[in-house]
mmCIF file of C-alpha atoms in Angstrom:
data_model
loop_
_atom_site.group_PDB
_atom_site.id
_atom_site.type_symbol
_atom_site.label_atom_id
_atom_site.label_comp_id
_atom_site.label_asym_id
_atom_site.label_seq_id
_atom_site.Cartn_x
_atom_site.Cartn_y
_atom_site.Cartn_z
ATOM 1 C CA UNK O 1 49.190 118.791 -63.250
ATOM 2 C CA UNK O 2 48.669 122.513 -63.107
ATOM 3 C CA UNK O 3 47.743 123.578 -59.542
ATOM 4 C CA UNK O 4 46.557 126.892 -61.302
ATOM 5 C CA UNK O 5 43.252 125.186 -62.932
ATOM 6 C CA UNK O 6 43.047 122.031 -60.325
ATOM 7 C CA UNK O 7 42.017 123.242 -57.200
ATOM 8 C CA UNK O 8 42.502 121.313 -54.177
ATOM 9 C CA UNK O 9 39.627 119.401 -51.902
ATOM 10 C CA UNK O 10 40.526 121.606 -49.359
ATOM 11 C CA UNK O 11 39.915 124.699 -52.008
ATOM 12 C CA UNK O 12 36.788 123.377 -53.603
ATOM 13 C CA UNK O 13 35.494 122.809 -49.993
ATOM 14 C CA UNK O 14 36.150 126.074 -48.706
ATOM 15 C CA UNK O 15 34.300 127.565 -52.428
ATOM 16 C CA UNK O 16 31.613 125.569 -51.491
ATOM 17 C CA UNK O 17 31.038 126.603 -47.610
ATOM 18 C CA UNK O 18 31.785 129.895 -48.562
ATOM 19 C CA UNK O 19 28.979 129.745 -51.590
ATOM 20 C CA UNK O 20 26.826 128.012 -48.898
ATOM 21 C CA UNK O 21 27.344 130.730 -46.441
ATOM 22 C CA UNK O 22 26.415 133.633 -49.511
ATOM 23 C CA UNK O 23 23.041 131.451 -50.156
ATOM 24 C CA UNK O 24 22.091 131.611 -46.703
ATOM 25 C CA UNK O 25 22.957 134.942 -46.360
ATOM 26 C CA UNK O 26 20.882 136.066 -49.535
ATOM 27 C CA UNK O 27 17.423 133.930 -48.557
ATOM 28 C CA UNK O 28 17.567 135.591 -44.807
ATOM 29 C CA UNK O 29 17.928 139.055 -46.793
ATOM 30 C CA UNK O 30 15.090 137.875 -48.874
ATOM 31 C CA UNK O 31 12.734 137.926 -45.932
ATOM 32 C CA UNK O 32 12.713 141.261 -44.466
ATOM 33 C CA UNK O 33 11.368 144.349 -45.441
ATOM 34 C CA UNK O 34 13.600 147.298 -46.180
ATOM 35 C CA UNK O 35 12.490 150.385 -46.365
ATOM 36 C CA UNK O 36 12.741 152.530 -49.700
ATOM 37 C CA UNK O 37 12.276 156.256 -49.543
ATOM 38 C CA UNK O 38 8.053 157.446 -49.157
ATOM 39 C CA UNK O 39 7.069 153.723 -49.932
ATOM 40 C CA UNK O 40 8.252 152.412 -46.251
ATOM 41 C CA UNK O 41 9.480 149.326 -45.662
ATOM 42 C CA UNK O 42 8.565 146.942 -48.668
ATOM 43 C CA UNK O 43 9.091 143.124 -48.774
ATOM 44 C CA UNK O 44 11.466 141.938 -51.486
ATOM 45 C CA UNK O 45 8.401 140.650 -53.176
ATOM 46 C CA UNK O 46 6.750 144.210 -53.043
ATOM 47 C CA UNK O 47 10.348 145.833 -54.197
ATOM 48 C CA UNK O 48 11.422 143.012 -56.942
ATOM 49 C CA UNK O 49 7.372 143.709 -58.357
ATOM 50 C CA UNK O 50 7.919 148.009 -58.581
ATOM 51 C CA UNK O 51 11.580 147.026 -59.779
ATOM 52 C CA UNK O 52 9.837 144.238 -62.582
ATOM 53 C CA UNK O 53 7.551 146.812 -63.669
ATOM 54 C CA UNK O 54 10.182 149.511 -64.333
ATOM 55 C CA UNK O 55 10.080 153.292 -63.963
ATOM 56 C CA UNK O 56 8.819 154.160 -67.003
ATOM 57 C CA UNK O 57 6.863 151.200 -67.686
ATOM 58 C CA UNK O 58 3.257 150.041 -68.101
ATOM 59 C CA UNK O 59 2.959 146.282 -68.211
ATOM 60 C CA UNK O 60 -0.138 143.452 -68.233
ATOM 61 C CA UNK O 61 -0.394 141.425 -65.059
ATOM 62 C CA UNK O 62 0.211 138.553 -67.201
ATOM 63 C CA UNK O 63 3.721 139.670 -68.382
ATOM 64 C CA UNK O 64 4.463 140.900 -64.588
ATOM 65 C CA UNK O 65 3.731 137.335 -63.701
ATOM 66 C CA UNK O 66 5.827 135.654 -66.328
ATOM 67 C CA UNK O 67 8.754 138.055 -66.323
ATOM 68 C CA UNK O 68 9.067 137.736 -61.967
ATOM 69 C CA UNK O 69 8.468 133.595 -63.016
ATOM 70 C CA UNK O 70 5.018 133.217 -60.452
ATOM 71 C CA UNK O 71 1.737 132.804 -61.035
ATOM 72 C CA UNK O 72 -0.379 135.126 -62.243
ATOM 73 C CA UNK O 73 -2.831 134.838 -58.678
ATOM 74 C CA UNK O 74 0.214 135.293 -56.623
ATOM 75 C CA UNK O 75 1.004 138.468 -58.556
ATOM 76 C CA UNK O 76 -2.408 139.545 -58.054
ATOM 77 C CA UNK O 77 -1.719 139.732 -54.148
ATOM 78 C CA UNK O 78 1.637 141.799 -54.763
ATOM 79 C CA UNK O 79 0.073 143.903 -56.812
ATOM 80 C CA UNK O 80 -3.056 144.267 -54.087
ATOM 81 C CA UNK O 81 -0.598 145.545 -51.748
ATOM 82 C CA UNK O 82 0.878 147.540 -53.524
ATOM 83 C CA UNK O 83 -2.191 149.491 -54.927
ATOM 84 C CA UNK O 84 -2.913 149.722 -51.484
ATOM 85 C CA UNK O 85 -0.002 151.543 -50.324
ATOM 86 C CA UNK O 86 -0.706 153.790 -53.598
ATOM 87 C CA UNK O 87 2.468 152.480 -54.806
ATOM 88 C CA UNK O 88 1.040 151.290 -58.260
ATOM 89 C CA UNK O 89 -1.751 152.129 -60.297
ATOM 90 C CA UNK O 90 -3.976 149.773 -61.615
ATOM 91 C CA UNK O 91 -5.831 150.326 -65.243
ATOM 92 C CA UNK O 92 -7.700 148.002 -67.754
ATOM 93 C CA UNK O 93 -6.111 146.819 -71.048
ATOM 94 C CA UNK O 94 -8.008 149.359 -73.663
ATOM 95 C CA UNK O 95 -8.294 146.158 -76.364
ATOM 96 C CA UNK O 96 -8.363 143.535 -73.875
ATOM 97 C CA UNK O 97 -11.226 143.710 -70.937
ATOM 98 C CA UNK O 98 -9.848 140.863 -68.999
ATOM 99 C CA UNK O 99 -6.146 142.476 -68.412
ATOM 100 C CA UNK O 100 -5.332 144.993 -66.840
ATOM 101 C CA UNK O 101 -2.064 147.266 -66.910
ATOM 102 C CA UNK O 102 0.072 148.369 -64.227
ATOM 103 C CA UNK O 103 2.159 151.051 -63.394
ATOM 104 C CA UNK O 104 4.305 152.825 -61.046
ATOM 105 C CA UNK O 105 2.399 155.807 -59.028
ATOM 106 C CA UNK O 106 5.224 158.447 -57.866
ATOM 107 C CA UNK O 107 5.752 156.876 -54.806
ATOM 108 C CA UNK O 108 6.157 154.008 -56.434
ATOM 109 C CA UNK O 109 9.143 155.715 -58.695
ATOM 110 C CA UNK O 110 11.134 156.710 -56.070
ATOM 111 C CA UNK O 111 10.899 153.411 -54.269
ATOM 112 C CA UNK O 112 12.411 152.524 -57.388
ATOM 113 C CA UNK O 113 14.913 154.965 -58.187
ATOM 114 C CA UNK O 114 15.858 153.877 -53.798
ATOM 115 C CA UNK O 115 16.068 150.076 -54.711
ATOM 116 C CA UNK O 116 18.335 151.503 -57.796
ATOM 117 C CA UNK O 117 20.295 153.861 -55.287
ATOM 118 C CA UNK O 118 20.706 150.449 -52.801
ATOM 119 C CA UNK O 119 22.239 148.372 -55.749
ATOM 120 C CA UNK O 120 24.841 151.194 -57.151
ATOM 121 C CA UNK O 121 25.918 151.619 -53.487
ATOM 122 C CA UNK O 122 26.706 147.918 -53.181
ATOM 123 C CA UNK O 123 28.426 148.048 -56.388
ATOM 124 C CA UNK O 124 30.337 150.833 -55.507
ATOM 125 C CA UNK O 125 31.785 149.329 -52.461
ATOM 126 C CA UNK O 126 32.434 146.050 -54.135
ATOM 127 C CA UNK O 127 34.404 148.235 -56.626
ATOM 128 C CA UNK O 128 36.309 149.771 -53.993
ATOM 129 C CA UNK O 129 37.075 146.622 -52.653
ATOM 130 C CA UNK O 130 38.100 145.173 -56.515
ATOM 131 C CA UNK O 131 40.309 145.363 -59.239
ATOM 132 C CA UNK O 132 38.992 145.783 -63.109
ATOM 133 C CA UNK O 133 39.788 142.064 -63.558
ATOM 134 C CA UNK O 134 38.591 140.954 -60.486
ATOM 135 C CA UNK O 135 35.204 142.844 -60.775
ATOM 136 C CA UNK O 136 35.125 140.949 -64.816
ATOM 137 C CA UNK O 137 35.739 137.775 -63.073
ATOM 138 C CA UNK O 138 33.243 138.135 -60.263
ATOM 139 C CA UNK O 139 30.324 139.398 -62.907
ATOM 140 C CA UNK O 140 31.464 135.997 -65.213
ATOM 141 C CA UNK O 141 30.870 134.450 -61.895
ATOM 142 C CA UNK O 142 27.285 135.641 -61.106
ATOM 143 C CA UNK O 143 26.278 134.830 -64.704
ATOM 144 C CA UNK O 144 27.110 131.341 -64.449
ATOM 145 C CA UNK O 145 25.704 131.020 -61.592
ATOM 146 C CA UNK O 146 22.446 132.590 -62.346
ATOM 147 C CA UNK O 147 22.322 130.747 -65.625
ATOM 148 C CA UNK O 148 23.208 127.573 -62.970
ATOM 149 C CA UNK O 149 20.675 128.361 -60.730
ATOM 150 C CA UNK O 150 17.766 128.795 -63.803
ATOM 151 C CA UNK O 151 18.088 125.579 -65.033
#
């Protein structure tokens, strides 16, 4: 048998601790605030919200909801906050009385364009760390295992 495409127990176990370890890692980022440009510190929620919405966008609470995959009253409270912190603007639907459309104020775009800046910086020092192939195997890698993870 080819060693090559059979990995060892010992391998597979140290994938899977090291996976583990990366899931861990990721749900204790997941709960604290960082803080992007004007906007402050934001909660993932808050930043993944401004982020679903995009920088040029206008979008209906209801699509918010469904594209972030939570309900539409939970989106409701991001999008409270956010208004609050004058981070997005609120407006009704012109056909539709009962939705509304949201957008990003200009504080909210350059908490965007700072959650943008935080992801290219991370790429760029993953790059530095990684050859072409190895940076096409590791994106391969985070598609399967967000198409994994989805199911």
């Amino acid at each position: 048998m080819n060693n090559e495409s059979n990995p060892t127990h010992q391998e597979a176990n140290r994938g899977s601790k090291n996976l583990g370890r990366l899931i861990l890692q990721l749900r204790r980022l997941e709960r604290q605030p960082h803080t992007f440009g004007r906007a402050g510190k934001l909660t993932p929620s808050e930043i993944h919200t401004i982020d679903a919405i995009g920088y040029d966008g206008a979008i209906l609470m209801s699509e918010l909801a469904s594209r972030l995959g939570v309900t539409k009253g939970a989106i409701t409270q991001v999008v409270d906050r956010l208004e609050a912190k004058s981070l997005v603007t609120r407006s009704p639907h012109p056909h539709d009385s009962r939705s509304s459309i949201v957008s990003l104020s200009e504080d909210g775009k350059e908490a965007y364009r700072a959650h943008e800046a935080v992801h290219l910086e991370f790429y760029n020092q993953l790059r530095s760390q990684l050859s072409e192939q190895e940076i096409k195997i590791f994106e391969k890698s985070i598609e399967i295992l967000n198409n994994m993870l989805s199911k």
